[in-house]
Amino acid sequence: MRIALIGYGKMGKAIESLSAPVHHEISLKVGRSGFTAKDLQQTDVAIEFSTPDAAVNNIYTCFEAGIPVVVGTTAWYHQYDEVVAACKKANGKMLTATNFSIGVNLFWKAAEYLAGLMNERTDYDVSVHEVHHLQKLDAPSGTAITTANKLIEQLNRKNRWVHHEIGNSPSDDPFHLNISSAREEGVPGTHIIEFANDIDSIELKHTAKNRKGFATGALKAAEWLYQQSEPGVYTMDDVLNL
Ligand SMILES: NC(=O)c1ccc[n+]([C@@H]2O[C@H](COP(=O)([O-])OP(=O)(O)OC[C@H]3O[C@@H](n4cnc5c(N)ncnc54)[C@H](OP(=O)(O)O)[C@@H]3O)[C@@H](O)[C@H]2O)c1
């Protein structure tokens, strides 16, 4: 499989290092100078890990070239509906995930199950906390937002998430689900869900030990997407059969 790495930073390089041993060829590496649809002529599938500002245009260039695209960049999801419409119009293939790690996708399933049990236990409040490295551009993380949205879907007593930096006060509106963020040197990504009342607390925690999990999942997603004959918008649930 010939892979274009759209964004050749920490994630692009991690995917490159996993590609050679399984005989995938890197057909293109793109940094901030960008690329055109023509540059994708020797590519089977694109993997997009760039920046929040660049991601949507990069996805559109892949649609224009007729190349399936796996999107890992976060913080562009306010434009998700228009990107999905563009994908349908172009008869394109796209797979998005705010987190490609198989562990996080299992963590999300466990979170949905726990939140389902907690829907009747209204004395427990719930919050999400995330920690990432200092270079991360967006806060809260895309993974924290996805986690919060999955919890909100299960909990009648929550209607939206709100974000605060560590040290600032959380919202005291009971309908809000608080997300807190901290930035620390060298942390690839840690997410904690806490349900707490006056008596006890239950925590569900995912800790990424390095970037290998994200890169492995993104490569698996690219292999899977390349094999799909139907155009459409896919997620890791489709890849992992969850
Ligand atoms: N979904 C997941 O599982 C997952 C996991 C980890 C990270 N992420 C997300 O993935 C994104 C990238 O993370 P990272 O850690 O690899 O960041 P990074 O190390 O900062 O790399 C970003 C790369 O994007 C490139 N870039 C800038 N403008 C571009 C453009 N117009 N077109 C193409 N590439 C461009 C940069 O190029 P230059 O080198 O030329 O500046 C750099 O190589 C972030 O949004 C992050 O939150 C997602």
PDB file of C-alpha atoms and ligand atoms in Angstrom:
ATOM      1  CA  MET A   1       0.000   0.000   0.000  1.00  0.00           C
ATOM      2  CA  ARG A   2       1.315   3.464  -0.936  1.00  0.00           C
ATOM      3  CA  ILE A   3       0.685   5.917   1.915  1.00  0.00           C
ATOM      4  CA  ALA A   4       0.803   9.722   1.853  1.00  0.00           C
ATOM      5  CA  LEU A   5       1.641  11.168   5.264  1.00  0.00           C
ATOM      6  CA  ILE A   6      -0.189  14.503   5.378  1.00  0.00           C
ATOM      7  CA  GLY A   7       1.575  16.040   8.365  1.00  0.00           C
ATOM      8  CA  TYR A   8       5.024  14.690   9.097  1.00  0.00           C
ATOM      9  CA  GLY A   9       5.422  15.571  12.747  1.00  0.00           C
ATOM     10  CA  LYS A  10       5.433  13.284  15.804  1.00  0.00           C
ATOM     11  CA  MET A  11       2.538  11.160  14.515  1.00  0.00           C
ATOM     12  CA  GLY A  12       3.557  11.117  10.842  1.00  0.00           C
ATOM     13  CA  LYS A  13       7.018   9.873  11.861  1.00  0.00           C
ATOM     14  CA  ALA A  14       5.582   7.249  14.246  1.00  0.00           C
ATOM     15  CA  ILE A  15       3.398   5.884  11.398  1.00  0.00           C
ATOM     16  CA  GLU A  16       6.367   5.876   9.008  1.00  0.00           C
ATOM     17  CA  SER A  17       8.421   3.762  11.423  1.00  0.00           C
ATOM     18  CA  LEU A  18       5.650   1.125  11.582  1.00  0.00           C
ATOM     19  CA  SER A  19       5.052   1.101   7.808  1.00  0.00           C
ATOM     20  CA  ALA A  20       8.392  -0.228   6.560  1.00  0.00           C
ATOM     21  CA  PRO A  21       8.336  -3.560   8.447  1.00  0.00           C
ATOM     22  CA  VAL A  22       4.908  -4.370   6.943  1.00  0.00           C
ATOM     23  CA  HIS A  23       6.088  -3.317   3.443  1.00  0.00           C
ATOM     24  CA  HIS A  24       3.974  -0.202   3.006  1.00  0.00           C
ATOM     25  CA  GLU A  25       5.606   2.492   0.910  1.00  0.00           C
ATOM     26  CA  ILE A  26       5.533   6.157   1.939  1.00  0.00           C
ATOM     27  CA  SER A  27       4.626   7.925  -1.317  1.00  0.00           C
ATOM     28  CA  LEU A  28       4.509  11.495   0.034  1.00  0.00           C
ATOM     29  CA  LYS A  29       5.439  13.410   3.183  1.00  0.00           C
ATOM     30  CA  VAL A  30       3.736  16.772   3.665  1.00  0.00           C
ATOM     31  CA  GLY A  31       4.674  19.553   6.069  1.00  0.00           C
ATOM     32  CA  ARG A  32       3.489  23.134   6.359  1.00  0.00           C
ATOM     33  CA  SER A  33       4.330  23.898   2.697  1.00  0.00           C
ATOM     34  CA  GLY A  34       1.255  21.835   1.749  1.00  0.00           C
ATOM     35  CA  PHE A  35       0.393  19.717  -1.318  1.00  0.00           C
ATOM     36  CA  THR A  36      -1.994  19.490  -4.278  1.00  0.00           C
ATOM     37  CA  ALA A  37      -4.276  16.732  -5.588  1.00  0.00           C
ATOM     38  CA  LYS A  38      -1.671  16.053  -8.314  1.00  0.00           C
ATOM     39  CA  ASP A  39       0.903  15.122  -5.660  1.00  0.00           C
ATOM     40  CA  LEU A  40      -1.327  12.157  -4.690  1.00  0.00           C
ATOM     41  CA  GLN A  41      -1.125  10.395  -8.079  1.00  0.00           C
ATOM     42  CA  GLN A  42       1.159   7.653  -6.706  1.00  0.00           C
ATOM     43  CA  THR A  43      -0.836   7.201  -3.456  1.00  0.00           C
ATOM     44  CA  ASP A  44      -3.405   4.583  -2.370  1.00  0.00           C
ATOM     45  CA  VAL A  45      -4.411   6.101   0.966  1.00  0.00           C
ATOM     46  CA  ALA A  46      -3.632   9.298   2.882  1.00  0.00           C
ATOM     47  CA  ILE A  47      -3.123   9.561   6.638  1.00  0.00           C
ATOM     48  CA  GLU A  48      -3.730  13.078   7.940  1.00  0.00           C
ATOM     49  CA  PHE A  49      -2.089  14.146  11.225  1.00  0.00           C
ATOM     50  CA  SER A  50      -1.378  17.863  10.779  1.00  0.00           C
ATOM     51  CA  THR A  51      -2.786  20.898  12.595  1.00  0.00           C
ATOM     52  CA  PRO A  52      -6.364  21.971  13.428  1.00  0.00           C
ATOM     53  CA  ASP A  53      -6.149  24.885  10.925  1.00  0.00           C
ATOM     54  CA  ALA A  54      -4.811  22.780   8.066  1.00  0.00           C
ATOM     55  CA  ALA A  55      -6.845  19.582   8.406  1.00  0.00           C
ATOM     56  CA  VAL A  56     -10.068  20.489   6.574  1.00  0.00           C
ATOM     57  CA  ASN A  57      -8.345  21.811   3.427  1.00  0.00           C
ATOM     58  CA  ASN A  58      -6.084  18.759   3.415  1.00  0.00           C
ATOM     59  CA  ILE A  59      -9.117  16.456   3.604  1.00  0.00           C
ATOM     60  CA  TYR A  60     -10.731  18.341   0.678  1.00  0.00           C
ATOM     61  CA  THR A  61      -7.572  17.902  -1.399  1.00  0.00           C
ATOM     62  CA  CYS A  62      -7.761  14.141  -0.793  1.00  0.00           C
ATOM     63  CA  PHE A  63     -11.422  14.134  -1.928  1.00  0.00           C
ATOM     64  CA  GLU A  64     -10.430  16.086  -5.040  1.00  0.00           C
ATOM     65  CA  ALA A  65      -7.755  13.477  -5.798  1.00  0.00           C
ATOM     66  CA  GLY A  66     -10.172  10.581  -5.139  1.00  0.00           C
ATOM     67  CA  ILE A  67      -7.877   9.198  -2.413  1.00  0.00           C
ATOM     68  CA  PRO A  68      -9.312   7.649   0.798  1.00  0.00           C
ATOM     69  CA  VAL A  69      -8.219   9.598   3.855  1.00  0.00           C
ATOM     70  CA  VAL A  70      -7.729   8.611   7.497  1.00  0.00           C
ATOM     71  CA  VAL A  71      -7.945  11.703   9.720  1.00  0.00           C
ATOM     72  CA  GLY A  72      -6.252  11.853  13.124  1.00  0.00           C
ATOM     73  CA  THR A  73      -5.976  15.622  13.572  1.00  0.00           C
ATOM     74  CA  THR A  74      -8.193  16.992  16.347  1.00  0.00           C
ATOM     75  CA  ALA A  75      -9.952  20.343  16.952  1.00  0.00           C
ATOM     76  CA  TRP A  76     -11.530  20.743  13.494  1.00  0.00           C
ATOM     77  CA  TYR A  77     -14.764  18.911  14.432  1.00  0.00           C
ATOM     78  CA  HIS A  78     -16.869  22.105  14.518  1.00  0.00           C
ATOM     79  CA  GLN A  79     -16.649  21.716  10.687  1.00  0.00           C
ATOM     80  CA  TYR A  80     -17.484  17.999  10.773  1.00  0.00           C
ATOM     81  CA  ASP A  81     -20.941  18.303   9.124  1.00  0.00           C
ATOM     82  CA  GLU A  82     -19.631  20.273   6.159  1.00  0.00           C
ATOM     83  CA  VAL A  83     -16.728  17.825   5.714  1.00  0.00           C
ATOM     84  CA  VAL A  84     -19.165  14.883   5.743  1.00  0.00           C
ATOM     85  CA  ALA A  85     -21.313  16.671   3.121  1.00  0.00           C
ATOM     86  CA  ALA A  86     -18.220  17.263   0.963  1.00  0.00           C
ATOM     87  CA  CYS A  87     -17.239  13.593   1.323  1.00  0.00           C
ATOM     88  CA  LYS A  88     -20.688  12.477   0.139  1.00  0.00           C
ATOM     89  CA  LYS A  89     -20.640  14.954  -2.764  1.00  0.00           C
ATOM     90  CA  ALA A  90     -17.221  13.683  -3.869  1.00  0.00           C
ATOM     91  CA  ASN A  91     -18.172  10.009  -3.356  1.00  0.00           C
ATOM     92  CA  GLY A  92     -15.151   9.919  -1.075  1.00  0.00           C
ATOM     93  CA  LYS A  93     -13.937   7.560   1.643  1.00  0.00           C
ATOM     94  CA  MET A  94     -12.970   9.040   5.010  1.00  0.00           C
ATOM     95  CA  LEU A  95     -12.285   7.542   8.427  1.00  0.00           C
ATOM     96  CA  THR A  96     -12.006   9.843  11.425  1.00  0.00           C
ATOM     97  CA  ALA A  97     -11.055   9.226  15.056  1.00  0.00           C
ATOM     98  CA  THR A  98     -10.070  11.612  17.813  1.00  0.00           C
ATOM     99  CA  ASN A  99      -8.091   8.665  19.168  1.00  0.00           C
ATOM    100  CA  PHE A 100      -6.871   5.670  17.139  1.00  0.00           C
ATOM    101  CA  SER A 101      -5.549   3.656  20.042  1.00  0.00           C
ATOM    102  CA  ILE A 102      -7.375   0.360  20.451  1.00  0.00           C
ATOM    103  CA  GLY A 103      -7.147   0.783  24.231  1.00  0.00           C
ATOM    104  CA  VAL A 104      -8.991   4.118  24.127  1.00  0.00           C
ATOM    105  CA  ASN A 105     -11.704   2.692  21.880  1.00  0.00           C
ATOM    106  CA  LEU A 106     -12.223  -0.088  24.476  1.00  0.00           C
ATOM    107  CA  PHE A 107     -12.078   2.535  27.286  1.00  0.00           C
ATOM    108  CA  TRP A 108     -14.932   4.377  25.501  1.00  0.00           C
ATOM    109  CA  LYS A 109     -17.050   1.217  25.411  1.00  0.00           C
ATOM    110  CA  ALA A 110     -16.419   0.652  29.140  1.00  0.00           C
ATOM    111  CA  ALA A 111     -17.288   4.323  29.778  1.00  0.00           C
ATOM    112  CA  GLU A 112     -20.608   3.985  27.937  1.00  0.00           C
ATOM    113  CA  TYR A 113     -21.450   0.882  29.956  1.00  0.00           C
ATOM    114  CA  LEU A 114     -20.561   2.497  33.293  1.00  0.00           C
ATOM    115  CA  ALA A 115     -22.474   5.685  32.396  1.00  0.00           C
ATOM    116  CA  GLY A 116     -25.506   3.552  31.493  1.00  0.00           C
ATOM    117  CA  LEU A 117     -25.411   2.028  35.003  1.00  0.00           C
ATOM    118  CA  MET A 118     -24.970   5.509  36.512  1.00  0.00           C
ATOM    119  CA  ASN A 119     -27.973   7.052  34.766  1.00  0.00           C
ATOM    120  CA  GLU A 120     -30.209   6.004  37.697  1.00  0.00           C
ATOM    121  CA  ARG A 121     -27.539   6.823  40.343  1.00  0.00           C
ATOM    122  CA  THR A 122     -28.126  10.559  40.322  1.00  0.00           C
ATOM    123  CA  ASP A 123     -26.127  11.179  43.532  1.00  0.00           C
ATOM    124  CA  TYR A 124     -22.902  10.570  41.553  1.00  0.00           C
ATOM    125  CA  ASP A 125     -21.454  13.498  39.610  1.00  0.00           C
ATOM    126  CA  VAL A 126     -19.141  12.814  36.692  1.00  0.00           C
ATOM    127  CA  SER A 127     -16.093  14.645  35.344  1.00  0.00           C
ATOM    128  CA  VAL A 128     -13.321  14.073  32.795  1.00  0.00           C
ATOM    129  CA  HIS A 129      -9.668  15.013  33.280  1.00  0.00           C
ATOM    130  CA  GLU A 130      -6.960  14.935  30.592  1.00  0.00           C
ATOM    131  CA  VAL A 131      -3.177  15.425  30.660  1.00  0.00           C
ATOM    132  CA  HIS A 132      -0.967  15.944  27.580  1.00  0.00           C
ATOM    133  CA  HIS A 133       2.515  17.146  26.614  1.00  0.00           C
ATOM    134  CA  LEU A 134       3.316  20.881  26.497  1.00  0.00           C
ATOM    135  CA  GLN A 135       3.328  21.112  22.667  1.00  0.00           C
ATOM    136  CA  LYS A 136      -0.322  20.120  22.285  1.00  0.00           C
ATOM    137  CA  LEU A 137      -2.149  22.959  20.486  1.00  0.00           C
ATOM    138  CA  ASP A 138      -5.755  22.247  21.539  1.00  0.00           C
ATOM    139  CA  ALA A 139      -7.453  21.947  24.922  1.00  0.00           C
ATOM    140  CA  PRO A 140      -9.485  20.061  25.889  1.00  0.00           C
ATOM    141  CA  SER A 141      -8.162  17.133  23.867  1.00  0.00           C
ATOM    142  CA  GLY A 142     -10.329  15.655  21.121  1.00  0.00           C
ATOM    143  CA  THR A 143     -10.316  12.407  23.106  1.00  0.00           C
ATOM    144  CA  ALA A 144     -11.668  14.189  26.205  1.00  0.00           C
ATOM    145  CA  ILE A 145     -14.439  15.794  24.115  1.00  0.00           C
ATOM    146  CA  THR A 146     -15.398  12.444  22.560  1.00  0.00           C
ATOM    147  CA  THR A 147     -15.350  10.867  26.039  1.00  0.00           C
ATOM    148  CA  ALA A 148     -17.603  13.598  27.457  1.00  0.00           C
ATOM    149  CA  ASN A 149     -20.028  13.339  24.533  1.00  0.00           C
ATOM    150  CA  LYS A 150     -20.295   9.581  24.970  1.00  0.00           C
ATOM    151  CA  LEU A 151     -21.058  10.039  28.698  1.00  0.00           C
ATOM    152  CA  ILE A 152     -23.630  12.773  27.986  1.00  0.00           C
ATOM    153  CA  GLU A 153     -25.425  10.445  25.538  1.00  0.00           C
ATOM    154  CA  GLN A 154     -25.975   7.971  28.406  1.00  0.00           C
ATOM    155  CA  LEU A 155     -26.738  10.417  31.241  1.00  0.00           C
ATOM    156  CA  ASN A 156     -30.073  12.245  31.241  1.00  0.00           C
ATOM    157  CA  ARG A 157     -28.789  14.656  33.914  1.00  0.00           C
ATOM    158  CA  LYS A 158     -26.009  16.125  31.707  1.00  0.00           C
ATOM    159  CA  ASN A 159     -26.650  18.251  28.622  1.00  0.00           C
ATOM    160  CA  ARG A 160     -23.243  19.719  27.644  1.00  0.00           C
ATOM    161  CA  TRP A 161     -19.564  19.659  28.541  1.00  0.00           C
ATOM    162  CA  VAL A 162     -17.619  22.697  29.768  1.00  0.00           C
ATOM    163  CA  HIS A 163     -13.857  23.052  29.965  1.00  0.00           C
ATOM    164  CA  HIS A 164     -11.540  24.593  32.544  1.00  0.00           C
ATOM    165  CA  GLU A 165      -7.781  24.626  33.075  1.00  0.00           C
ATOM    166  CA  ILE A 166      -6.466  23.056  36.284  1.00  0.00           C
ATOM    167  CA  GLY A 167      -6.512  25.697  39.009  1.00  0.00           C
ATOM    168  CA  ASN A 168      -9.655  27.375  37.646  1.00  0.00           C
ATOM    169  CA  SER A 169     -13.094  26.629  39.079  1.00  0.00           C
ATOM    170  CA  PRO A 170     -15.305  24.004  37.475  1.00  0.00           C
ATOM    171  CA  SER A 171     -18.894  24.853  36.556  1.00  0.00           C
ATOM    172  CA  ASP A 172     -21.369  24.248  39.386  1.00  0.00           C
ATOM    173  CA  ASP A 173     -24.324  23.897  36.974  1.00  0.00           C
ATOM    174  CA  PRO A 174     -25.507  20.294  37.564  1.00  0.00           C
ATOM    175  CA  PHE A 175     -26.371  19.918  33.854  1.00  0.00           C
ATOM    176  CA  HIS A 176     -22.740  20.573  32.888  1.00  0.00           C
ATOM    177  CA  LEU A 177     -20.092  17.853  32.577  1.00  0.00           C
ATOM    178  CA  ASN A 178     -16.743  19.396  33.597  1.00  0.00           C
ATOM    179  CA  ILE A 179     -13.577  18.634  31.617  1.00  0.00           C
ATOM    180  CA  SER A 180     -10.268  19.747  33.160  1.00  0.00           C
ATOM    181  CA  SER A 181      -6.904  19.856  31.352  1.00  0.00           C
ATOM    182  CA  ALA A 182      -3.297  19.885  32.466  1.00  0.00           C
ATOM    183  CA  ARG A 183      -0.130  20.147  30.352  1.00  0.00           C
ATOM    184  CA  GLU A 184       3.043  18.367  31.493  1.00  0.00           C
ATOM    185  CA  GLU A 185       6.336  17.613  29.766  1.00  0.00           C
ATOM    186  CA  GLY A 186       6.432  14.330  27.855  1.00  0.00           C
ATOM    187  CA  VAL A 187       2.913  12.996  28.533  1.00  0.00           C
ATOM    188  CA  PRO A 188       1.555  11.295  25.340  1.00  0.00           C
ATOM    189  CA  GLY A 189      -2.061  11.357  26.618  1.00  0.00           C
ATOM    190  CA  THR A 190      -3.899  10.422  29.833  1.00  0.00           C
ATOM    191  CA  HIS A 191      -7.685  10.479  30.303  1.00  0.00           C
ATOM    192  CA  ILE A 192      -9.602   9.903  33.534  1.00  0.00           C
ATOM    193  CA  ILE A 193     -13.356   9.630  34.034  1.00  0.00           C
ATOM    194  CA  GLU A 194     -14.464  10.044  37.636  1.00  0.00           C
ATOM    195  CA  PHE A 195     -17.900   9.342  39.072  1.00  0.00           C
ATOM    196  CA  ALA A 196     -18.031  10.646  42.673  1.00  0.00           C
ATOM    197  CA  ASN A 197     -20.498  11.181  45.506  1.00  0.00           C
ATOM    198  CA  ASP A 198     -19.997  11.864  49.235  1.00  0.00           C
ATOM    199  CA  ILE A 199     -19.268   8.206  49.945  1.00  0.00           C
ATOM    200  CA  ASP A 200     -16.880   7.032  47.258  1.00  0.00           C
ATOM    201  CA  SER A 201     -15.551   7.547  43.767  1.00  0.00           C
ATOM    202  CA  ILE A 202     -15.053   5.309  40.750  1.00  0.00           C
ATOM    203  CA  GLU A 203     -12.330   6.130  38.224  1.00  0.00           C
ATOM    204  CA  LEU A 204     -11.770   4.797  34.731  1.00  0.00           C
ATOM    205  CA  LYS A 205      -8.321   5.735  33.436  1.00  0.00           C
ATOM    206  CA  HIS A 206      -6.490   5.308  30.133  1.00  0.00           C
ATOM    207  CA  THR A 207      -2.770   6.089  30.002  1.00  0.00           C
ATOM    208  CA  ALA A 208      -0.934   6.092  26.674  1.00  0.00           C
ATOM    209  CA  LYS A 209       2.658   5.003  27.370  1.00  0.00           C
ATOM    210  CA  ASN A 210       3.893   6.264  23.987  1.00  0.00           C
ATOM    211  CA  ARG A 211       2.559   7.143  20.497  1.00  0.00           C
ATOM    212  CA  LYS A 212       2.751   3.584  19.194  1.00  0.00           C
ATOM    213  CA  GLY A 213      -0.896   2.850  20.014  1.00  0.00           C
ATOM    214  CA  PHE A 214      -2.150   5.830  17.985  1.00  0.00           C
ATOM    215  CA  ALA A 215       0.148   4.983  15.063  1.00  0.00           C
ATOM    216  CA  THR A 216      -0.741   1.270  15.069  1.00  0.00           C
ATOM    217  CA  GLY A 217      -4.462   2.078  15.093  1.00  0.00           C
ATOM    218  CA  ALA A 218      -4.128   4.680  12.325  1.00  0.00           C
ATOM    219  CA  LEU A 219      -2.203   2.233  10.117  1.00  0.00           C
ATOM    220  CA  LYS A 220      -4.775  -0.496  10.761  1.00  0.00           C
ATOM    221  CA  ALA A 221      -7.517   2.016   9.887  1.00  0.00           C
ATOM    222  CA  ALA A 222      -5.731   2.922   6.629  1.00  0.00           C
ATOM    223  CA  GLU A 223      -5.409  -0.760   5.625  1.00  0.00           C
ATOM    224  CA  TRP A 224      -9.093  -1.292   6.433  1.00  0.00           C
ATOM    225  CA  LEU A 225     -10.299   1.853   4.605  1.00  0.00           C
ATOM    226  CA  TYR A 226      -8.270   1.033   1.491  1.00  0.00           C
ATOM    227  CA  GLN A 227     -10.121  -2.295   1.264  1.00  0.00           C
ATOM    228  CA  GLN A 228     -13.634  -0.806   1.477  1.00  0.00           C
ATOM    229  CA  SER A 229     -15.433  -0.728  -1.853  1.00  0.00           C
ATOM    230  CA  GLU A 230     -18.240   1.562  -0.644  1.00  0.00           C
ATOM    231  CA  PRO A 231     -17.678   5.299  -0.317  1.00  0.00           C
ATOM    232  CA  GLY A 232     -18.650   6.721   3.066  1.00  0.00           C
ATOM    233  CA  VAL A 233     -17.623   8.119   6.420  1.00  0.00           C
ATOM    234  CA  TYR A 234     -16.252   5.508   8.809  1.00  0.00           C
ATOM    235  CA  THR A 235     -14.976   5.326  12.398  1.00  0.00           C
ATOM    236  CA  MET A 236     -12.829   2.977  14.509  1.00  0.00           C
ATOM    237  CA  ASP A 237     -16.027   1.192  15.582  1.00  0.00           C
ATOM    238  CA  ASP A 238     -16.227  -0.085  11.977  1.00  0.00           C
ATOM    239  CA  VAL A 239     -12.563  -1.151  11.948  1.00  0.00           C
ATOM    240  CA  LEU A 240     -12.702  -2.895  15.337  1.00  0.00           C
ATOM    241  CA  ASN A 241     -16.244  -4.248  15.014  1.00  0.00           C
ATOM    242  CA  LEU A 242     -17.249  -2.612  18.306  1.00  0.00           C
TER     243      LEU A 242
HETATM  244  N1  LIG B   1      -6.356  10.737  16.637  1.00  0.00           N
HETATM  245  C1  LIG B   1      -5.309  10.340  17.373  1.00  0.00           C
HETATM  246  O1  LIG B   1      -5.190   9.176  17.783  1.00  0.00           O
HETATM  247  C2  LIG B   1      -4.223  11.347  17.672  1.00  0.00           C
HETATM  248  C3  LIG B   1      -3.070  10.963  18.373  1.00  0.00           C
HETATM  249  C4  LIG B   1      -2.047  11.895  18.553  1.00  0.00           C
HETATM  250  C5  LIG B   1      -2.199  13.192  18.043  1.00  0.00           C
HETATM  251  N2  LIG B   1      -3.354  13.519  17.401  1.00  0.00           N
HETATM  252  C6  LIG B   1      -3.535  14.840  16.766  1.00  0.00           C
HETATM  253  O2  LIG B   1      -2.845  14.821  15.532  1.00  0.00           O
HETATM  254  C7  LIG B   1      -2.373  16.128  15.207  1.00  0.00           C
HETATM  255  C8  LIG B   1      -0.862  16.082  14.916  1.00  0.00           C
HETATM  256  O3  LIG B   1      -0.190  15.665  16.096  1.00  0.00           O
HETATM  257  P1  LIG B   1       1.418  15.572  16.144  1.00  0.00           P
HETATM  258  O4  LIG B   1       1.724  15.234  17.555  1.00  0.00           O
HETATM  259  O5  LIG B   1       1.954  14.735  15.025  1.00  0.00           O
HETATM  260  O6  LIG B   1       1.783  17.128  15.856  1.00  0.00           O
HETATM  261  P2  LIG B   1       3.169  17.742  15.403  1.00  0.00           P
HETATM  262  O7  LIG B   1       4.303  16.901  15.848  1.00  0.00           O
HETATM  263  O8  LIG B   1       3.123  19.177  15.813  1.00  0.00           O
HETATM  264  O9  LIG B   1       3.112  17.672  13.787  1.00  0.00           O
HETATM  265  C9  LIG B   1       2.252  18.451  13.013  1.00  0.00           C
HETATM  266  C10 LIG B   1       2.720  18.391  11.575  1.00  0.00           C
HETATM  267  O10 LIG B   1       1.765  19.060  10.755  1.00  0.00           O
HETATM  268  C11 LIG B   1       2.482  19.707   9.733  1.00  0.00           C
HETATM  269  N3  LIG B   1       1.716  20.745   9.069  1.00  0.00           N
HETATM  270  C12 LIG B   1       1.577  22.054   9.392  1.00  0.00           C
HETATM  271  N4  LIG B   1       0.791  22.663   8.479  1.00  0.00           N
HETATM  272  C13 LIG B   1       0.458  21.723   7.559  1.00  0.00           C
HETATM  273  C14 LIG B   1      -0.306  21.724   6.372  1.00  0.00           C
HETATM  274  N5  LIG B   1      -0.884  22.842   5.904  1.00  0.00           N
HETATM  275  N6  LIG B   1      -0.461  20.557   5.696  1.00  0.00           N
HETATM  276  C15 LIG B   1       0.129  19.415   6.123  1.00  0.00           C
HETATM  277  N7  LIG B   1       0.883  19.365   7.240  1.00  0.00           N
HETATM  278  C16 LIG B   1       1.041  20.496   7.941  1.00  0.00           C
HETATM  279  C17 LIG B   1       3.722  20.248  10.435  1.00  0.00           C
HETATM  280  O11 LIG B   1       4.678  20.524   9.449  1.00  0.00           O
HETATM  281  P3  LIG B   1       6.049  21.350   9.750  1.00  0.00           P
HETATM  282  O12 LIG B   1       6.958  20.313  10.339  1.00  0.00           O
HETATM  283  O13 LIG B   1       6.465  21.820   8.388  1.00  0.00           O
HETATM  284  O14 LIG B   1       5.687  22.440  10.718  1.00  0.00           O
HETATM  285  C18 LIG B   1       4.074  19.039  11.325  1.00  0.00           C
HETATM  286  O15 LIG B   1       4.887  18.160  10.599  1.00  0.00           O
HETATM  287  C19 LIG B   1      -2.821  17.016  16.368  1.00  0.00           C
HETATM  288  O16 LIG B   1      -4.076  17.597  16.054  1.00  0.00           O
HETATM  289  C20 LIG B   1      -3.001  16.022  17.521  1.00  0.00           C
HETATM  290  O17 LIG B   1      -3.921  16.475  18.488  1.00  0.00           O
HETATM  291  C21 LIG B   1      -4.349  12.630  17.212  1.00  0.00           C
END
